[in-house]
XYZ file of C-alpha atoms in Angstrom:
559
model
C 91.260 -105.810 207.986
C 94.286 -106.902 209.936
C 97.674 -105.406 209.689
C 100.137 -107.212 207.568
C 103.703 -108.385 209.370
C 105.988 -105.377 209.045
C 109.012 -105.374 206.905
C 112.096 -103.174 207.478
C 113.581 -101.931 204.142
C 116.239 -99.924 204.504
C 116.539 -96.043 202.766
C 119.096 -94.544 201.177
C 120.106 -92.235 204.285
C 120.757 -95.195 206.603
C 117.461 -94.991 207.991
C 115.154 -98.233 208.591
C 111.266 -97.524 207.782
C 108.406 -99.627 208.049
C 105.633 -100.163 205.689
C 102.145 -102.239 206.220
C 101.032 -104.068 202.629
C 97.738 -105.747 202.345
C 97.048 -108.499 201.229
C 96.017 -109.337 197.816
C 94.559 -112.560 195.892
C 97.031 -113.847 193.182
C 95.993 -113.086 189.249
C 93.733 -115.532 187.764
C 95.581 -117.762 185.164
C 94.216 -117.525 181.672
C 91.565 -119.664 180.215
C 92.805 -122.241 177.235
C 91.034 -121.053 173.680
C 88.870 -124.468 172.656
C 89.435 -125.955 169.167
C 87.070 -125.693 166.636
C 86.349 -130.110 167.550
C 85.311 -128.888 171.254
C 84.106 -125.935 169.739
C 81.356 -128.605 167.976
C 80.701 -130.670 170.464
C 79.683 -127.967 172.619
C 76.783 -126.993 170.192
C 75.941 -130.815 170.123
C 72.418 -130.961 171.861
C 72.823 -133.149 175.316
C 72.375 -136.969 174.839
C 69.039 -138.264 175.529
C 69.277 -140.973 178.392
C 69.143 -144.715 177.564
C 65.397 -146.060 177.277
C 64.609 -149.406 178.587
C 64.179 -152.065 175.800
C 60.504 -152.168 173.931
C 58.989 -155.360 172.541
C 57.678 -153.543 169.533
C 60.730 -151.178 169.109
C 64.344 -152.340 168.443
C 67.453 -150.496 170.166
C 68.804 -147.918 167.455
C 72.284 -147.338 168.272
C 74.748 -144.660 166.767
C 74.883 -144.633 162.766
C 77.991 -147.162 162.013
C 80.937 -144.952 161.126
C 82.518 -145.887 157.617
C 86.102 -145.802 157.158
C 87.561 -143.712 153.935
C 89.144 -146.056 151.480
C 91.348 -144.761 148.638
C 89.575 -147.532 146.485
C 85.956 -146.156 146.706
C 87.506 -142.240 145.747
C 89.631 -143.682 143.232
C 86.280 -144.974 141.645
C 84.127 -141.841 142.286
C 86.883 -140.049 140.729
C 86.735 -142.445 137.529
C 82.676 -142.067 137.451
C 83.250 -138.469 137.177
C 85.867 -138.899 134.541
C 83.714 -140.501 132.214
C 80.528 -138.510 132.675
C 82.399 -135.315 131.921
C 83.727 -137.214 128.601
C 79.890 -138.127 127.714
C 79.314 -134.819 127.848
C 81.911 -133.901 125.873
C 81.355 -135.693 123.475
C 77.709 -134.957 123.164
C 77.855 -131.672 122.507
C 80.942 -132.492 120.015
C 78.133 -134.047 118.061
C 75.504 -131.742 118.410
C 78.138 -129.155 116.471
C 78.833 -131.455 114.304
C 75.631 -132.371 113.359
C 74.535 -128.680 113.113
C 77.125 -127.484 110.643
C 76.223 -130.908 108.658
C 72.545 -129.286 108.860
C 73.694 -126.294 107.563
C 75.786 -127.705 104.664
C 73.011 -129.385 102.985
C 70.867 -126.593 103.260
C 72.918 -124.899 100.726
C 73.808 -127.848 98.822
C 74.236 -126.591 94.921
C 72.234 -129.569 92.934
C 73.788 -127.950 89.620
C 77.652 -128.322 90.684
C 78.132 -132.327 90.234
C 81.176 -132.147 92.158
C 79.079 -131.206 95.507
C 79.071 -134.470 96.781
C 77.275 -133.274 100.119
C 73.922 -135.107 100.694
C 70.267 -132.786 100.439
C 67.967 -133.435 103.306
C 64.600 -134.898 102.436
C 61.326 -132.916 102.881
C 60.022 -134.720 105.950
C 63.472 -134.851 107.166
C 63.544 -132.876 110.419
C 66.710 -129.988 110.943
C 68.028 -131.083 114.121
C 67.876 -135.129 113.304
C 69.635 -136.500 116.009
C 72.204 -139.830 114.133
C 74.344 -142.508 115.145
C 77.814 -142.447 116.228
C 78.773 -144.611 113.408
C 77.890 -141.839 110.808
C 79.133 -140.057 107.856
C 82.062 -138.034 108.354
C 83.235 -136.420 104.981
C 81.613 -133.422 105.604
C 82.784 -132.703 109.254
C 84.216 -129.259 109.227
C 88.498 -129.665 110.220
C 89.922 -129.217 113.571
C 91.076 -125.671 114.217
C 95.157 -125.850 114.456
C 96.159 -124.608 118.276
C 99.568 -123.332 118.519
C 101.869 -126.407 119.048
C 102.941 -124.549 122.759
C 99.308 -124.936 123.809
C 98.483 -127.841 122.186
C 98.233 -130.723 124.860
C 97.658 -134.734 125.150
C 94.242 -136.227 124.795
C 94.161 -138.967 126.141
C 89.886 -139.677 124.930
C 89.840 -143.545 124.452
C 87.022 -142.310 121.470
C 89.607 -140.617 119.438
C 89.399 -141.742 115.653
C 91.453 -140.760 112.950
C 89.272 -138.796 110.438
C 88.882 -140.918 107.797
C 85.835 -141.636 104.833
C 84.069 -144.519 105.744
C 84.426 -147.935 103.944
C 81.640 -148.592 101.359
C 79.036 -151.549 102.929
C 79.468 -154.372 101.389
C 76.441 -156.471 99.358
C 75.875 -159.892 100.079
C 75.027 -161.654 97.342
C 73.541 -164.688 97.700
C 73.827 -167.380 94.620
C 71.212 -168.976 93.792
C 71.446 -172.121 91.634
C 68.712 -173.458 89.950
C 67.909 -176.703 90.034
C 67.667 -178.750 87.229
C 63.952 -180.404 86.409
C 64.234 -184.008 86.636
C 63.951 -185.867 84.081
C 60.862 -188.099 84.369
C 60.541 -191.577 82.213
C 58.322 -191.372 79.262
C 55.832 -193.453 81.476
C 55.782 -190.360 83.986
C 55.797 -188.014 81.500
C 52.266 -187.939 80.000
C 50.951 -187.938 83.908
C 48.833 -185.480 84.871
C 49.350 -185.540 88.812
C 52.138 -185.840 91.173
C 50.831 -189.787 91.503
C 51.319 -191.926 88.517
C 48.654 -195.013 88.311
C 48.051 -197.138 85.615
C 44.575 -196.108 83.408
C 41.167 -198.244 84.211
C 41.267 -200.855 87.319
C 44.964 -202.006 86.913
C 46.053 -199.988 89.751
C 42.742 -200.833 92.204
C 43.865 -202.963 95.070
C 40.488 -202.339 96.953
C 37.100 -201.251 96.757
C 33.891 -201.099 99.137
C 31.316 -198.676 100.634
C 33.613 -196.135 101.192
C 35.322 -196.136 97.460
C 38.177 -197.330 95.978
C 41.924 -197.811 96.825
C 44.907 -197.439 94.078
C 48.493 -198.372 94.073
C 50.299 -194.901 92.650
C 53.564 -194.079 92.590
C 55.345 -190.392 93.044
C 56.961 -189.265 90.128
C 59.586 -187.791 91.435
C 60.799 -189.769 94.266
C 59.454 -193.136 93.038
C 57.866 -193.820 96.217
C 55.025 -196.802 96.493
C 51.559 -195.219 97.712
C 47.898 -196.021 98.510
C 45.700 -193.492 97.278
C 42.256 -193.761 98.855
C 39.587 -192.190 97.092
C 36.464 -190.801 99.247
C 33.111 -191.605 97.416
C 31.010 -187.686 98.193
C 28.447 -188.830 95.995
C 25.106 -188.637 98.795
C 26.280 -187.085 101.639
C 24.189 -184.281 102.962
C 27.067 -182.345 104.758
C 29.486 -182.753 101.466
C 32.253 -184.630 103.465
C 31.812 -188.206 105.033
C 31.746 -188.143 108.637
C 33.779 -191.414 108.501
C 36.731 -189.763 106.221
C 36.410 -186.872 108.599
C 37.038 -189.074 111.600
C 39.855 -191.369 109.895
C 41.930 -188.263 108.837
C 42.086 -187.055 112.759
C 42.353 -190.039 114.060
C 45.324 -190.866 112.360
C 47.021 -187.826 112.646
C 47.122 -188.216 116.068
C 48.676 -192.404 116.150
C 52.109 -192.846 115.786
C 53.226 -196.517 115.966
C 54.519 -199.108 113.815
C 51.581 -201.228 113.917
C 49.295 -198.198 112.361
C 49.126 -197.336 108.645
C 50.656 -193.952 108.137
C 48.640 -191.113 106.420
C 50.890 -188.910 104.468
C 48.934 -186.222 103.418
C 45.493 -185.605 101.955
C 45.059 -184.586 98.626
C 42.202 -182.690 96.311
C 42.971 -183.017 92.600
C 40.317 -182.791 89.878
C 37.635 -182.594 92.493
C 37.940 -185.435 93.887
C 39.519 -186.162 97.385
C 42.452 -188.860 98.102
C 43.778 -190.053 101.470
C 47.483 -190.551 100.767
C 48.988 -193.553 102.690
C 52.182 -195.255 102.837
C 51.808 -198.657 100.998
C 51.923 -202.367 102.160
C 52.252 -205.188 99.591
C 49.955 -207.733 101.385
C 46.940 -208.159 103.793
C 46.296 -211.178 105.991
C 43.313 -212.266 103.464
C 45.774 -212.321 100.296
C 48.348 -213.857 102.207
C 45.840 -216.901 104.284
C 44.419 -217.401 100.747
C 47.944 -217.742 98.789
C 48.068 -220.401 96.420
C 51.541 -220.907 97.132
C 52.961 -219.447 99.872
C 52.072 -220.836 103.878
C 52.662 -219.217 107.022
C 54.688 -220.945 109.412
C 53.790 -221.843 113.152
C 56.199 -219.196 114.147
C 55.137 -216.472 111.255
C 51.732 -216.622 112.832
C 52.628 -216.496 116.081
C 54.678 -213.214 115.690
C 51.635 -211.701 113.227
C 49.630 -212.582 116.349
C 51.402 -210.817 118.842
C 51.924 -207.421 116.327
C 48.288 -207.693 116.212
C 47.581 -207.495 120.017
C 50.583 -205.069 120.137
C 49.004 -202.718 118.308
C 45.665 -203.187 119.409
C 47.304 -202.233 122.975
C 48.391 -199.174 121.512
C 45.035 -198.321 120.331
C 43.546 -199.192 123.554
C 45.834 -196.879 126.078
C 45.366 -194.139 123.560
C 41.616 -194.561 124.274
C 40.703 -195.944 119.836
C 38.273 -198.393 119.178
C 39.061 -199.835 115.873
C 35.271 -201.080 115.631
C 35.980 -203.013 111.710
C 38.840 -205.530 112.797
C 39.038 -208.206 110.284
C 41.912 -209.969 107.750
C 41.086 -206.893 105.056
C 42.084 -204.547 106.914
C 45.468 -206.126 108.367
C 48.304 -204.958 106.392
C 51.310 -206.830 106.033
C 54.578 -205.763 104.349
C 57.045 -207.448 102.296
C 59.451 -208.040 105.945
C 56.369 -209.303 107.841
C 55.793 -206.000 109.114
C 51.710 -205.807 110.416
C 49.776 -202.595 110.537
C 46.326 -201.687 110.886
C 44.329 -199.994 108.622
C 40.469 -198.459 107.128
C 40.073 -196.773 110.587
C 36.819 -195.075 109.277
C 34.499 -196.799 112.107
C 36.981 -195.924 114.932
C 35.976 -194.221 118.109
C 37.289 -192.370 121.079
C 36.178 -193.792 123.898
C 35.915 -192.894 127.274
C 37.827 -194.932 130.119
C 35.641 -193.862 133.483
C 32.182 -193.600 132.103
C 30.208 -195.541 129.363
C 29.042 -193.836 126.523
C 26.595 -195.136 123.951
C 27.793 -195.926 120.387
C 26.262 -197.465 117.438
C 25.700 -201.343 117.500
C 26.033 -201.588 113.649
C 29.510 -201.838 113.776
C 32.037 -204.431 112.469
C 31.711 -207.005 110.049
C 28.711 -209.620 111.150
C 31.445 -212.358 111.304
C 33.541 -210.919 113.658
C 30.955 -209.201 115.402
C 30.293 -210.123 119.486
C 27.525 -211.200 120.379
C 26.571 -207.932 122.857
C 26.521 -205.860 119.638
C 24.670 -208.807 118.049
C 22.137 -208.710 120.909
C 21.796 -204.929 120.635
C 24.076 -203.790 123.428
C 24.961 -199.553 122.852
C 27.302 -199.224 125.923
C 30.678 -201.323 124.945
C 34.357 -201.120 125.503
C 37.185 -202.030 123.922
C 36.187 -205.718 124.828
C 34.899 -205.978 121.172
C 38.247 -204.845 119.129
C 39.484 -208.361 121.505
C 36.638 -211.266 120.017
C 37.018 -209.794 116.251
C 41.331 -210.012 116.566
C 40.576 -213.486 117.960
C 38.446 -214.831 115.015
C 41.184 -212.982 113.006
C 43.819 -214.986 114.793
C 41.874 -218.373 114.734
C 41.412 -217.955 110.554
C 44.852 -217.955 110.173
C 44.675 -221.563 110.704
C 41.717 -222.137 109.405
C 42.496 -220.669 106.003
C 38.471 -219.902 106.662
C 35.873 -217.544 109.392
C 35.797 -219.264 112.211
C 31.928 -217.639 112.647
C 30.193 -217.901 108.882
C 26.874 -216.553 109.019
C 24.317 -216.050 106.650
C 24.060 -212.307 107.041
C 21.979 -211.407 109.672
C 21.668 -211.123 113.319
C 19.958 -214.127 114.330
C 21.777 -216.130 111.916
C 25.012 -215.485 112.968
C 24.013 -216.013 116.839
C 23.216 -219.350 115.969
C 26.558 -220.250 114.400
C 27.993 -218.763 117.838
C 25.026 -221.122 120.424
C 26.032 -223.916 117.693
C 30.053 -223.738 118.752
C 30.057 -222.081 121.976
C 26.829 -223.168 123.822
C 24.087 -221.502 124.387
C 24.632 -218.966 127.234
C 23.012 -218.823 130.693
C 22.904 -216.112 133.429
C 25.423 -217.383 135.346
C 28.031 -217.169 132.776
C 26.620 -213.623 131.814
C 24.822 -211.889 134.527
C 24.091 -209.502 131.885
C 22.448 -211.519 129.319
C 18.725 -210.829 129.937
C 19.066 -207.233 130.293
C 20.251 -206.819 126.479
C 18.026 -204.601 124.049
C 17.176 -207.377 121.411
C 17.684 -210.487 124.292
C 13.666 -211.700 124.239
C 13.973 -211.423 120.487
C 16.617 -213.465 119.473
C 16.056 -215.751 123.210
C 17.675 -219.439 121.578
C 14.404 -221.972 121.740
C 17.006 -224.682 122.870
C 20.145 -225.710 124.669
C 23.737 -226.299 122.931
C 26.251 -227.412 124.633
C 29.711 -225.427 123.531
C 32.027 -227.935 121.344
C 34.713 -225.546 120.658
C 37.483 -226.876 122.230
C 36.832 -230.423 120.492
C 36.646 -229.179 117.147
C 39.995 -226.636 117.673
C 42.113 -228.632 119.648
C 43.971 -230.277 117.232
C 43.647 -227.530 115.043
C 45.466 -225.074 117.608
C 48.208 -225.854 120.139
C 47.250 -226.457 123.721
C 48.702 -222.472 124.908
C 46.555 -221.009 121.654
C 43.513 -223.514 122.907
C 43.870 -221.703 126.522
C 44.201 -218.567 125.411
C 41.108 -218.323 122.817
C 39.230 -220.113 125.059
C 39.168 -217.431 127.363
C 38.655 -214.460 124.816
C 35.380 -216.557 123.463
C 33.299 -215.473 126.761
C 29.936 -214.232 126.276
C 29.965 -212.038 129.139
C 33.095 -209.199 127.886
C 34.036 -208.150 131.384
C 35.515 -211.384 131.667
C 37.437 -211.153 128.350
C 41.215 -210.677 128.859
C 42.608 -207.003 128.074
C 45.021 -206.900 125.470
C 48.444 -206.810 127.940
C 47.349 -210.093 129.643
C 47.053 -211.431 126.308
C 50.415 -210.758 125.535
C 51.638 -211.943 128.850
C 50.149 -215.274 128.501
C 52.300 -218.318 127.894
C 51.465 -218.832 124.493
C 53.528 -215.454 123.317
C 56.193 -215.879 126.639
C 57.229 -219.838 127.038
C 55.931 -222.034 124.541
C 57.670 -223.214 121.378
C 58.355 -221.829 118.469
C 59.168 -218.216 119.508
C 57.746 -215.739 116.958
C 59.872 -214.896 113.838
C 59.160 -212.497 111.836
C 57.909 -213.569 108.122
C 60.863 -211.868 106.250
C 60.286 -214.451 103.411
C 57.588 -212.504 102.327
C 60.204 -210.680 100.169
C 60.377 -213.839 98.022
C 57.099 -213.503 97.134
C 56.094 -212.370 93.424
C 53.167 -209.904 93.560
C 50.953 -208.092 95.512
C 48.511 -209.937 97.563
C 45.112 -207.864 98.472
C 41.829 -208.961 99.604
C 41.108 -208.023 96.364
C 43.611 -210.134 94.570
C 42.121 -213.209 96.392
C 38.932 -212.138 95.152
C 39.853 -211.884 91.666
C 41.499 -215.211 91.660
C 38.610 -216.608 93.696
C 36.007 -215.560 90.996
C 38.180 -217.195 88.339
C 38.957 -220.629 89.947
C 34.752 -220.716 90.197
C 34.358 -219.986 86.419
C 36.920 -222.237 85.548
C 34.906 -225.121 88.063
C 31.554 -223.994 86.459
C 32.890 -224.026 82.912
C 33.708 -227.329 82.963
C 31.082 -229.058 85.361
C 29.014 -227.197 81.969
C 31.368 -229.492 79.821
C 30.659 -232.446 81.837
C 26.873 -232.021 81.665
C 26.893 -231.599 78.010
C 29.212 -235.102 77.517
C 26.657 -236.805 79.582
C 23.739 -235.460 77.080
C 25.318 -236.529 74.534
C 26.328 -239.974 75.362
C 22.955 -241.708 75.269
C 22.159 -240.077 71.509
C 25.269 -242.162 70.131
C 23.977 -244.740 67.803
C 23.624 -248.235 68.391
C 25.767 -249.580 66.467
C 28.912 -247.422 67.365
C 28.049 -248.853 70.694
C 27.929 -252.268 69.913
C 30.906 -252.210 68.180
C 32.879 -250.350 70.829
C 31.496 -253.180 73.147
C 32.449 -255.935 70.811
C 35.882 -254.460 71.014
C 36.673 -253.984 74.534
C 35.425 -257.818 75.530
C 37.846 -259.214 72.832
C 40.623 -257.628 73.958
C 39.822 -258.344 77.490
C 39.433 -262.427 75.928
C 42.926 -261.627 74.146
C 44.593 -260.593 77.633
C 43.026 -263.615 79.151
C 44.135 -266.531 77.315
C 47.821 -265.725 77.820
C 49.822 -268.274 79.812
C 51.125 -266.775 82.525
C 55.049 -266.858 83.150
């Protein structure tokens, strides 16, 4: 250790003395106390180094630090708020509902002025109620001094008060008056008035008989079509059967309208609307003719219509004047769809070929053909349209199959393979094969019956061979209904007419004019009997007679 420098101090008695002092490190300062943040961070474990990026792991960075807004306290503080006042006020009602409890346990039944309600038997003790309940028996606050008494500010504070009786609806009820019915009406015993016996039958055939009736009570016009059960093995007719689903699923104005089916007195009606006319009554009118136009537009309802069938996949299958229905504003709709048939537009299906009436059958069905189309419903509209004119069939034959084929060969031609490839492979073709050749005349004998656009147009619907038979929309595109004079009109004339005018109307009438015609061709066969037993004399002298006064006439001079 080396000496320190000397120092000279001097002493009280004037004398100098010296002193050697080591030498010493300096005192250490003091260390700063750490906060309680360092304090923390301190006891933080040491930061894991930075990885290098992963493809199938995603850098996770430090969890994003939120910053305090007074808006999301302020609505923590108001959640709290209110779940301390639901609890409040739930177990304000459980006290309330357990002194209720209690009350009506010792209810006095013999003291008419306890008003309190007994609980039922099955009623359990702790039954749990509304909020909107009855309050007249809740047991009064408890008065606080008025120093300790402070504001409530509950936003479900009520004033105690008995609750308002609930009010009754009652609903009025008028009753309606019976109406009156005429003494015609009166004495009916059904909803559908028709006159007794066969003044009310506008049609009859296989399937039964039709009758006008009228409602009683709303005086509306109806067709009541009455299904014949007598003979049918299942109890229904298959045909009704078919008609009543078929027409509950057609909704056009060119297709009767079934109203509702109806069972009375066991027997079964088909209710449907009612049409004064059908195209037979009105071709066969003694008074009344169609006009060029009135036809044309009856014409063009009737393909309309029998488009509508066609897209909705119906064969009519019994398309004649019968069962065309006309109304009083020239309104046409079909009707008697009994022998109408879904059929299917990609495949062929086989179908009965004893179908529509033999006159305005085609001659595939009259050759025994099973697997048709819609091509038929076309040729029996056509012979419909052409008797319009005609006043008459344009096809009369004598009833059966081979008959009627020859009116066809005898007016169309006979027909060869080339205009029907298909001819020779029909059922019934080497049966009925014609033993000679016609050649077709139809256009000579209709073309100054028809107009040169109807000529065209029929003309091309009479084809053997029914693929080549126009559809029913380019019917109604073709000239006749587009360009050529007169445009259709509608036959609201019909109006005018006095009547109704049925197929079986015509009929009627028909049967008369012959009795009248064979009554007196009678009276004419009788006069001639009796002429030659006259006696002679009578004869002479009647002779005598008429050659004087023919002398008489003679001799006068003339001026």
């Amino acid at each position: 250790m080396q000496p320190s420098a000397a120092s000279a101090t001097p002493n009280k008695g004037g004398k100098i003395s010296f002193a050697f002092k080591a030498k010493t490190a300096p005192a250490p300062a003091p260390k700063p106390v750490p906060d309680l943040a360092q304090r923390m961070l301190a006891r933080e474990p040491p930061q894991r180094a930075a990885e290098p990026p992963s493809r199938n792991r995603m850098p996770v960075g430090p969890p994003p630090k939120f910053k305090s807004e007074p808006r999301f306290d302020r609505r923590d503080r108001d959640r709290d708020r209110e779940r301390d006042r639901e609890r409040e006020r739930d177990r304000r009602e459980r006290e309330r509902d357990r002194a209720r409890n209690d009350r009506r346990d010792f209810r006095d039944s013999r003291n008419y002025r306890d008003t309190r309600e007994p609980r039922g038997p099955r009623e359990p003790r702790s039954m749990r109620e509304g909020r909107r309940d009855d309050r007249r028996f809740d047991s009064p606050r408890t008065e606080r001094p008025r120093g300790d008494r402070k504001q409530d500010f509950r936003p479900d504070r009520r004033p105690e008060r008995s609750p308002e009786p609930r009010k009754q609806i009652k609903i009025m009820t008028r009753i309606k008056p019976r109406p009156v019915l005429s003494e015609e009406f009166a004495n009916s015993d059904s909803v559908y008035y028709r006159k007794p016996g066969n003044e009310s039958v506008i049609g009859a055939g296989t399937y039964g008989k039709v009758f006008k009736a009228i409602h009683v009570y709303t005086q509306r016009k109806v067709a009541l079509k009455k299904i014949r059960m007598e003979g049918e093995k299942d109890g229904f007719p298959v045909t009704a059967v078919r008609e009543i689903k078929l027409l509950q699923h057609l909704r056009n104005n060119n297709v009767v309208s079934l109203l509702e089916v109806m069972v009375e007195r066991n027997e079964c009606f088909m209710v449907f609307e009612y049409l004064s006319h059908d195209l037979t009554g009105l071709i066969n009118h003694p008074t009344f003719t169609l006009t060029e136009a009135h036809k044309k537009d009856l014409a063009k309802q009737m393909f309309e219509g029998l488009d509508y069938l066609h897209h909705r996949g119906v064969m009519h299958r019994d398309i004649k004047a019968a069962n065309i229905l006309i109304s009083n504003r020239g309104q046409l709709k079909y009707a008697d769809f009994g022998l109408a048939r879904f059929f299917s537009k990609s495949r062929q299906l086989d179908y009965t070929n004893r179908v529509i009436t033999i006159w305005y059958r085609p001659p595939e069905l009259l050759l025994g053909e099973t697997r048709y189309g819609p091509a038929v419903d076309v040729w029996s509209a056509a012979c419909v349209y052409v008797e319009m004119f005609t006043k008459k069939a344009v096809f009369p034959g004598e009833g059966g199959e081979i008959s009627q084929l020859d009116k066809l060969y005898n007016c169309l031609g006979t027909p060869n393979r080339a205009e029907w490839p298909d001819l020779i492979e029909m059922p019934w073709f080497e049966l009925m094969r014609p033993t000679e050749r016609k050649k077709r005349i139809f256009e000579e004998v209709y073309g100054e019956i028809l107009s040169p656009a109807a000529l065209d147009l029929i003309s091309h619907v009479f084809q053997y061979d029914p693929a080549k038979r126009p559809t029913t929309g380019q019917i109604l595109a073709h000239p006749y209904f587009t360009t050529e004079e007169p445009r259709p009109q509608q036959a609201i004339e019909l109006e005018n007419i006095e009547g109704d005018w049925h197929e079986f109307e015509s009929k009627a009438l028909r049967r008369e004019k012959d009795k009248e015609r064979r009554a007196e061709y009678q009276r004419d066969k009788e006069k001639r009997k009796v002429a030659p037993l006259a006696p002679q004399s009578d004869r002479d002298a009647k002779r005598i007679k008429a050659g004087s006064e023919h002398q008489s006439d003679s001799a006068q001079p003339a001026e």
